PDB file of C-alpha atoms in Angstrom:
ATOM      1  CA  GLY A 178     -14.757  -6.134  -6.745  1.00  0.00           C
ATOM      2  CA  GLN A 179     -11.895  -4.108  -8.416  1.00  0.00           C
ATOM      3  CA  GLN A 180      -8.592  -6.350  -8.927  1.00  0.00           C
ATOM      4  CA  LEU A 181      -5.056  -6.047 -10.195  1.00  0.00           C
ATOM      5  CA  ASN A 182      -2.987  -8.540 -11.898  1.00  0.00           C
ATOM      6  CA  GLN A 183       0.601  -8.458 -12.040  1.00  0.00           C
ATOM      7  CA  SER A 184       2.972 -10.487 -14.170  1.00  0.00           C
ATOM      8  CA  PRO A 185       5.432 -12.054 -13.917  1.00  0.00           C
ATOM      9  CA  GLN A 186       4.931 -13.203 -10.104  1.00  0.00           C
ATOM     10  CA  SER A 187       8.628 -13.707  -9.786  1.00  0.00           C
ATOM     11  CA  MET A 188      11.638 -12.955 -11.746  1.00  0.00           C
ATOM     12  CA  PHE A 189      15.187 -14.121 -11.444  1.00  0.00           C
ATOM     13  CA  ILE A 190      17.735 -11.978 -13.548  1.00  0.00           C
ATOM     14  CA  GLN A 191      21.430 -11.455 -13.957  1.00  0.00           C
ATOM     15  CA  GLU A 192      22.534  -8.126 -12.564  1.00  0.00           C
ATOM     16  CA  GLY A 193      23.004  -5.655 -15.563  1.00  0.00           C
ATOM     17  CA  GLU A 194      19.992  -6.978 -17.491  1.00  0.00           C
ATOM     18  CA  ASP A 195      16.919  -5.116 -18.181  1.00  0.00           C
ATOM     19  CA  VAL A 196      13.690  -5.968 -16.547  1.00  0.00           C
ATOM     20  CA  SER A 197       9.859  -5.616 -17.666  1.00  0.00           C
ATOM     21  CA  MET A 198       6.985  -6.065 -15.508  1.00  0.00           C
ATOM     22  CA  ASN A 199       3.193  -5.186 -16.202  1.00  0.00           C
ATOM     23  CA  CYS A 200      -0.036  -4.733 -14.113  1.00  0.00           C
ATOM     24  CA  THR A 201      -3.523  -5.257 -15.691  1.00  0.00           C
ATOM     25  CA  SER A 202      -7.009  -4.488 -14.583  1.00  0.00           C
ATOM     26  CA  SER A 203     -10.547  -5.199 -15.912  1.00  0.00           C
ATOM     27  CA  SER A 204     -11.397  -1.702 -14.711  1.00  0.00           C
ATOM     28  CA  ILE A 205     -10.316   1.822 -15.810  1.00  0.00           C
ATOM     29  CA  PHE A 206      -8.183   3.805 -13.284  1.00  0.00           C
ATOM     30  CA  ASN A 207      -7.354   7.394 -13.592  1.00  0.00           C
ATOM     31  CA  THR A 208      -4.004   6.896 -11.766  1.00  0.00           C
ATOM     32  CA  TRP A 209      -1.438   4.241 -11.911  1.00  0.00           C
ATOM     33  CA  LEU A 210       1.332   3.838  -8.985  1.00  0.00           C
ATOM     34  CA  TRP A 211       4.289   1.695  -8.777  1.00  0.00           C
ATOM     35  CA  TYR A 212       5.787   0.687  -5.225  1.00  0.00           C
ATOM     36  CA  LYS A 213       8.874  -1.286  -4.107  1.00  0.00           C
ATOM     37  CA  GLN A 214       8.904  -3.104  -0.916  1.00  0.00           C
ATOM     38  CA  ASP A 215      11.969  -4.364   0.872  1.00  0.00           C
ATOM     39  CA  PRO A 216      11.800  -7.140   3.290  1.00  0.00           C
ATOM     40  CA  GLY A 217      10.401  -5.956   6.813  1.00  0.00           C
ATOM     41  CA  GLU A 218       9.599  -2.450   5.318  1.00  0.00           C
ATOM     42  CA  GLY A 219       6.733  -0.467   4.037  1.00  0.00           C
ATOM     43  CA  PRO A 220       6.426   0.240   0.506  1.00  0.00           C
ATOM     44  CA  VAL A 221       8.026   3.140  -0.941  1.00  0.00           C
ATOM     45  CA  LEU A 222       6.621   5.167  -3.973  1.00  0.00           C
ATOM     46  CA  LEU A 223       8.736   4.772  -6.951  1.00  0.00           C
ATOM     47  CA  ILE A 224       6.684   6.455  -9.782  1.00  0.00           C
ATOM     48  CA  ALA A 225       3.011   8.042 -10.214  1.00  0.00           C
ATOM     49  CA  LEU A 226       1.175   8.142 -13.598  1.00  0.00           C
ATOM     50  CA  TYR A 227      -1.907  10.435 -14.276  1.00  0.00           C
ATOM     51  CA  LYS A 228      -2.456  10.274 -18.081  1.00  0.00           C
ATOM     52  CA  ALA A 229      -3.103   7.761 -20.544  1.00  0.00           C
ATOM     53  CA  GLY A 230      -0.209   7.063 -22.678  1.00  0.00           C
ATOM     54  CA  GLU A 231       2.081   8.808 -20.139  1.00  0.00           C
ATOM     55  CA  LEU A 232       5.710   7.716 -20.000  1.00  0.00           C
ATOM     56  CA  THR A 233       7.712   8.579 -16.816  1.00  0.00           C
ATOM     57  CA  SER A 234      11.323   8.011 -15.565  1.00  0.00           C
ATOM     58  CA  ASN A 235      12.875   7.925 -12.268  1.00  0.00           C
ATOM     59  CA  GLY A 236      16.445   7.090 -12.860  1.00  0.00           C
ATOM     60  CA  ARG A 237      16.837   3.594 -14.234  1.00  0.00           C
ATOM     61  CA  LEU A 238      13.078   3.117 -13.764  1.00  0.00           C
ATOM     62  CA  THR A 239      10.525   4.013 -16.514  1.00  0.00           C
ATOM     63  CA  ALA A 240       6.767   3.362 -16.213  1.00  0.00           C
ATOM     64  CA  GLN A 241       3.950   3.886 -18.610  1.00  0.00           C
ATOM     65  CA  PHE A 242       0.350   4.397 -18.276  1.00  0.00           C
ATOM     66  CA  GLY A 243      -1.370   2.073 -20.850  1.00  0.00           C
ATOM     67  CA  ILE A 244      -3.489   3.837 -23.586  1.00  0.00           C
ATOM     68  CA  THR A 245      -6.683   1.798 -22.493  1.00  0.00           C
ATOM     69  CA  ARG A 246      -6.215   2.898 -19.054  1.00  0.00           C
ATOM     70  CA  LYS A 247      -6.469  -0.589 -17.834  1.00  0.00           C
ATOM     71  CA  ASP A 248      -2.605  -1.411 -17.608  1.00  0.00           C
ATOM     72  CA  SER A 249       0.719  -0.100 -16.811  1.00  0.00           C
ATOM     73  CA  PHE A 250       4.165  -1.260 -17.450  1.00  0.00           C
ATOM     74  CA  LEU A 251       7.462  -0.727 -15.265  1.00  0.00           C
ATOM     75  CA  ASN A 252      10.790  -1.224 -16.729  1.00  0.00           C
ATOM     76  CA  ILE A 253      13.976  -1.309 -15.068  1.00  0.00           C
ATOM     77  CA  SER A 254      17.412  -0.947 -16.845  1.00  0.00           C
ATOM     78  CA  ALA A 255      20.738  -2.294 -16.060  1.00  0.00           C
ATOM     79  CA  SER A 256      19.630  -4.062 -12.753  1.00  0.00           C
ATOM     80  CA  ILE A 257      21.632  -3.978  -9.865  1.00  0.00           C
ATOM     81  CA  PRO A 258      21.678  -5.943  -6.513  1.00  0.00           C
ATOM     82  CA  SER A 259      19.747  -3.318  -4.791  1.00  0.00           C
ATOM     83  CA  ASP A 260      16.833  -3.632  -7.084  1.00  0.00           C
ATOM     84  CA  VAL A 261      15.788  -6.840  -5.193  1.00  0.00           C
ATOM     85  CA  GLY A 262      12.587  -6.646  -3.744  1.00  0.00           C
ATOM     86  CA  ILE A 263       8.692  -6.774  -4.382  1.00  0.00           C
ATOM     87  CA  TYR A 264       7.175  -4.281  -6.959  1.00  0.00           C
ATOM     88  CA  PHE A 265       3.771  -3.702  -6.480  1.00  0.00           C
ATOM     89  CA  CYS A 266       1.486  -1.663  -8.890  1.00  0.00           C
ATOM     90  CA  ALA A 267      -1.310   0.106  -7.398  1.00  0.00           C
ATOM     91  CA  GLY A 268      -4.221   2.023  -8.988  1.00  0.00           C
ATOM     92  CA  GLN A 269      -6.948   4.665  -7.932  1.00  0.00           C
ATOM     93  CA  ARG A 270     -10.087   5.091 -10.073  1.00  0.00           C
ATOM     94  CA  THR A 271     -10.908   8.666  -9.026  1.00  0.00           C
ATOM     95  CA  SER A 272      -9.188  11.238  -6.707  1.00  0.00           C
ATOM     96  CA  TYR A 273     -11.785  10.309  -4.019  1.00  0.00           C
ATOM     97  CA  ASP A 274     -11.386   6.684  -4.219  1.00  0.00           C
ATOM     98  CA  LYS A 275      -9.316   4.243  -2.367  1.00  0.00           C
ATOM     99  CA  VAL A 276      -5.931   2.966  -3.671  1.00  0.00           C
ATOM    100  CA  ILE A 277      -5.695  -0.831  -4.322  1.00  0.00           C
ATOM    101  CA  PHE A 278      -2.569  -2.960  -5.063  1.00  0.00           C
ATOM    102  CA  GLY A 279      -1.756  -5.752  -7.006  1.00  0.00           C
ATOM    103  CA  PRO A 280      -0.247  -9.013  -5.676  1.00  0.00           C
ATOM    104  CA  GLY A 281       3.292  -7.952  -6.559  1.00  0.00           C
ATOM    105  CA  THR A 282       6.150  -9.342  -8.697  1.00  0.00           C
ATOM    106  CA  SER A 283       9.199 -10.395  -6.793  1.00  0.00           C
ATOM    107  CA  LEU A 284      12.625  -9.595  -8.283  1.00  0.00           C
ATOM    108  CA  SER A 285      15.761 -11.505  -7.474  1.00  0.00           C
ATOM    109  CA  VAL A 286      19.138 -10.170  -8.916  1.00  0.00           C
ATOM    110  CA  ILE A 287      21.931 -12.559  -9.368  1.00  0.00           C
ATOM    111  CA  PRO A 288      25.515 -10.714  -9.078  1.00  0.00           C
TER     112      PRO A 288
ATOM    113  CA  ASN B 261      11.766  11.867  11.704  1.00  0.00           C
ATOM    114  CA  ALA B 262       8.793  13.185   9.692  1.00  0.00           C
ATOM    115  CA  GLY B 263       7.685   9.859   8.366  1.00  0.00           C
ATOM    116  CA  VAL B 264       4.711   7.703   8.925  1.00  0.00           C
ATOM    117  CA  MET B 265       5.139   6.222  12.527  1.00  0.00           C
ATOM    118  CA  GLN B 266       3.636   2.795  13.616  1.00  0.00           C
ATOM    119  CA  ASN B 267       3.942   1.142  16.871  1.00  0.00           C
ATOM    120  CA  PRO B 268       4.410  -0.935  18.149  1.00  0.00           C
ATOM    121  CA  ARG B 269       6.754  -2.775  15.501  1.00  0.00           C
ATOM    122  CA  HIS B 270       5.853  -6.237  16.625  1.00  0.00           C
ATOM    123  CA  LEU B 271       2.878  -7.274  18.992  1.00  0.00           C
ATOM    124  CA  VAL B 272       2.214 -10.716  20.171  1.00  0.00           C
ATOM    125  CA  ARG B 273      -1.286 -11.552  21.495  1.00  0.00           C
ATOM    126  CA  ARG B 274      -2.895 -14.842  22.712  1.00  0.00           C
ATOM    127  CA  ARG B 275      -6.150 -15.643  21.212  1.00  0.00           C
ATOM    128  CA  GLY B 276      -9.150 -13.964  22.646  1.00  0.00           C
ATOM    129  CA  GLN B 277      -7.051 -10.675  23.557  1.00  0.00           C
ATOM    130  CA  GLU B 278      -7.267  -7.375  22.138  1.00  0.00           C
ATOM    131  CA  ALA B 279      -4.712  -5.801  19.792  1.00  0.00           C
ATOM    132  CA  ARG B 280      -4.416  -1.862  19.312  1.00  0.00           C
ATOM    133  CA  LEU B 281      -1.985  -0.703  16.434  1.00  0.00           C
ATOM    134  CA  ARG B 282      -1.452   2.986  16.181  1.00  0.00           C
ATOM    135  CA  CYS B 283      -0.240   4.922  13.368  1.00  0.00           C
ATOM    136  CA  SER B 284       0.748   8.665  13.362  1.00  0.00           C
ATOM    137  CA  PRO B 285       0.670  10.116   9.975  1.00  0.00           C
ATOM    138  CA  MET B 286       3.228  12.661   8.295  1.00  0.00           C
ATOM    139  CA  LYS B 287       3.012  16.081   9.160  1.00  0.00           C
ATOM    140  CA  GLY B 288       0.229  18.069   7.337  1.00  0.00           C
ATOM    141  CA  HIS B 289      -1.340  14.719   5.982  1.00  0.00           C
ATOM    142  CA  SER B 290      -5.102  14.527   6.683  1.00  0.00           C
ATOM    143  CA  HIS B 291      -5.730  11.135   5.392  1.00  0.00           C
ATOM    144  CA  VAL B 292      -4.819   7.518   6.706  1.00  0.00           C
ATOM    145  CA  TYR B 293      -5.238   4.167   5.009  1.00  0.00           C
ATOM    146  CA  TRP B 294      -4.818   0.817   6.694  1.00  0.00           C
ATOM    147  CA  TYR B 295      -3.662  -2.285   4.744  1.00  0.00           C
ATOM    148  CA  ARG B 296      -2.947  -5.854   5.813  1.00  0.00           C
ATOM    149  CA  GLN B 297      -0.232  -8.096   4.321  1.00  0.00           C
ATOM    150  CA  LEU B 298       0.027 -11.937   4.640  1.00  0.00           C
ATOM    151  CA  PRO B 299       3.379 -13.691   3.827  1.00  0.00           C
ATOM    152  CA  GLU B 300       4.012 -13.894   0.122  1.00  0.00           C
ATOM    153  CA  GLU B 301       0.995 -11.709  -0.616  1.00  0.00           C
ATOM    154  CA  GLY B 302       0.144  -7.993  -1.684  1.00  0.00           C
ATOM    155  CA  LEU B 303      -1.385  -5.471   0.282  1.00  0.00           C
ATOM    156  CA  LYS B 304      -5.160  -5.799   1.131  1.00  0.00           C
ATOM    157  CA  PHE B 305      -7.164  -2.550   1.674  1.00  0.00           C
ATOM    158  CA  MET B 306      -8.981  -2.489   5.053  1.00  0.00           C
ATOM    159  CA  VAL B 307     -10.046   1.219   5.708  1.00  0.00           C
ATOM    160  CA  TYR B 308      -9.537   4.897   4.506  1.00  0.00           C
ATOM    161  CA  LEU B 309     -10.114   7.509   6.983  1.00  0.00           C
ATOM    162  CA  GLN B 310      -9.703  11.494   7.503  1.00  0.00           C
ATOM    163  CA  LYS B 311      -9.863  13.040  10.880  1.00  0.00           C
ATOM    164  CA  GLU B 312     -12.886  12.029  12.740  1.00  0.00           C
ATOM    165  CA  ASN B 313     -14.495  10.573   9.638  1.00  0.00           C
ATOM    166  CA  ILE B 314     -14.302   7.068   7.937  1.00  0.00           C
ATOM    167  CA  ILE B 315     -14.391   7.604   4.197  1.00  0.00           C
ATOM    168  CA  ASP B 316     -14.321   3.765   3.104  1.00  0.00           C
ATOM    169  CA  GLU B 317     -14.408   0.732   5.244  1.00  0.00           C
ATOM    170  CA  SER B 318     -15.139  -1.578   2.490  1.00  0.00           C
ATOM    171  CA  GLY B 319     -12.185  -4.041   3.279  1.00  0.00           C
ATOM    172  CA  MET B 320     -12.756  -4.182   7.061  1.00  0.00           C
ATOM    173  CA  PRO B 321     -13.971  -7.336   8.509  1.00  0.00           C
ATOM    174  CA  LYS B 322     -17.586  -6.741   9.832  1.00  0.00           C
ATOM    175  CA  GLU B 323     -16.864  -7.912  13.211  1.00  0.00           C
ATOM    176  CA  ARG B 324     -14.059  -7.577  15.834  1.00  0.00           C
ATOM    177  CA  PHE B 325     -12.281  -4.894  13.814  1.00  0.00           C
ATOM    178  CA  SER B 326     -12.379  -1.208  13.905  1.00  0.00           C
ATOM    179  CA  ALA B 327     -10.668   2.062  13.181  1.00  0.00           C
ATOM    180  CA  GLU B 328     -10.483   5.538  14.020  1.00  0.00           C
ATOM    181  CA  PHE B 329      -8.688   8.735  13.422  1.00  0.00           C
ATOM    182  CA  PRO B 330      -9.639  11.278  16.156  1.00  0.00           C
ATOM    183  CA  LYS B 331      -9.047  14.963  15.863  1.00  0.00           C
ATOM    184  CA  GLU B 332      -6.198  14.677  18.266  1.00  0.00           C
ATOM    185  CA  GLY B 333      -3.673  11.906  18.270  1.00  0.00           C
ATOM    186  CA  PRO B 334      -2.660   8.767  16.218  1.00  0.00           C
ATOM    187  CA  SER B 335      -5.212   6.667  14.114  1.00  0.00           C
ATOM    188  CA  ILE B 336      -6.014   3.356  15.827  1.00  0.00           C
ATOM    189  CA  LEU B 337      -6.661  -0.117  14.176  1.00  0.00           C
ATOM    190  CA  ARG B 338      -8.523  -2.265  16.970  1.00  0.00           C
ATOM    191  CA  ILE B 339      -9.096  -5.920  16.524  1.00  0.00           C
ATOM    192  CA  GLN B 340     -11.029  -7.429  19.476  1.00  0.00           C
ATOM    193  CA  GLN B 341     -10.790 -11.036  20.611  1.00  0.00           C
ATOM    194  CA  VAL B 342      -7.774 -11.964  17.920  1.00  0.00           C
ATOM    195  CA  VAL B 343      -7.637 -15.383  16.364  1.00  0.00           C
ATOM    196  CA  ARG B 344      -4.863 -17.191  14.580  1.00  0.00           C
ATOM    197  CA  GLY B 345      -5.966 -15.948  11.370  1.00  0.00           C
ATOM    198  CA  ASP B 346      -5.475 -12.349  12.354  1.00  0.00           C
ATOM    199  CA  SER B 347      -1.591 -12.724  12.264  1.00  0.00           C
ATOM    200  CA  ALA B 348      -0.324 -10.580   9.378  1.00  0.00           C
ATOM    201  CA  ALA B 349       1.549  -7.524   8.897  1.00  0.00           C
ATOM    202  CA  TYR B 350      -0.542  -4.431   9.179  1.00  0.00           C
ATOM    203  CA  PHE B 351       0.764  -1.081   7.284  1.00  0.00           C
ATOM    204  CA  CYS B 352      -0.408   2.282   7.668  1.00  0.00           C
ATOM    205  CA  ALA B 353      -0.104   4.942   5.104  1.00  0.00           C
ATOM    206  CA  SER B 354      -0.968   8.577   5.068  1.00  0.00           C
ATOM    207  CA  SER B 355      -1.576  11.040   2.322  1.00  0.00           C
ATOM    208  CA  PRO B 356      -1.785  14.680   1.814  1.00  0.00           C
ATOM    209  CA  GLY B 357      -5.445  14.760   0.744  1.00  0.00           C
ATOM    210  CA  LEU B 358      -6.298  18.147  -0.502  1.00  0.00           C
ATOM    211  CA  GLY B 359      -2.953  19.975  -1.308  1.00  0.00           C
ATOM    212  CA  ALA B 360      -3.358  23.588   0.767  1.00  0.00           C
ATOM    213  CA  SER B 361      -0.842  25.224  -1.515  1.00  0.00           C
ATOM    214  CA  THR B 362      -1.678  23.664  -4.658  1.00  0.00           C
ATOM    215  CA  GLY B 363      -5.307  22.966  -4.477  1.00  0.00           C
ATOM    216  CA  GLU B 364      -4.671  19.862  -6.303  1.00  0.00           C
ATOM    217  CA  TYR B 365      -6.208  16.396  -4.918  1.00  0.00           C
ATOM    218  CA  ALA B 366      -3.191  14.414  -4.039  1.00  0.00           C
ATOM    219  CA  ASP B 367      -4.730  11.616  -2.398  1.00  0.00           C
ATOM    220  CA  GLU B 368      -3.084   8.873  -4.265  1.00  0.00           C
ATOM    221  CA  LYS B 369       0.507   9.786  -2.903  1.00  0.00           C
ATOM    222  CA  LEU B 370       0.625   7.217  -0.202  1.00  0.00           C
ATOM    223  CA  PHE B 371       3.513   7.183   2.258  1.00  0.00           C
ATOM    224  CA  PHE B 372       3.933   4.012   4.472  1.00  0.00           C
ATOM    225  CA  GLY B 373       5.117   3.264   7.823  1.00  0.00           C
ATOM    226  CA  SER B 374       7.305   0.137   8.615  1.00  0.00           C
ATOM    227  CA  GLY B 375       4.164  -1.709   9.617  1.00  0.00           C
ATOM    228  CA  THR B 376       3.135  -3.714  12.806  1.00  0.00           C
ATOM    229  CA  GLN B 377       3.891  -7.593  12.695  1.00  0.00           C
ATOM    230  CA  LEU B 378       0.947  -9.032  14.751  1.00  0.00           C
ATOM    231  CA  SER B 379       1.560 -12.497  15.878  1.00  0.00           C
ATOM    232  CA  VAL B 380      -1.545 -14.422  17.678  1.00  0.00           C
ATOM    233  CA  LEU B 381      -0.431 -17.303  19.842  1.00  0.00           C
TER     234      LEU B 381
END
């Protein structure tokens, strides 16, 4: 079935560093989404992408919809301690399809 | 609070009992998703519903699990005869579905509840 892969699985970075993570699929998706989950809470939508090549920012976060429509990237600039959490990519093939999630990238920020 | 509401937040059941998890979507949202999350793992799709209709239940186990989203009231995820392997966090999300004002389909914008942690003893 459909499956999303995320890398890296986990990251330990110094406060102030930039972060990059990516999400890949063997299938084409029409929509890519990035969510963040804090411990004990549900995921929160960060960025939604709808067009191949699209680059969208949300504060220090920037995400890109890959040209092949089979991948997406998330960058966080100048990381801060509150960026700690698990970042999930999610994809939707068509507007009437279910949204599936990747396994997540765990981010730890060392002050 | 106009967010997605899930209850209970924590649910403890003994093997063989039934678990009923409730989800009230955001106001104006017509679609509900249920996901299951094990520790250190991602969110596994279970079922996708609109009022009085199941759109996609391809992630639901064939036995013991059922879901509904009635015309009135919350969506219910029901697990009969629970086993220890059912222990997990269950998250509900809602989406607008067809945007009444824009006419655009915005089903991908999922808003999540805080989850129900099910523990089976």
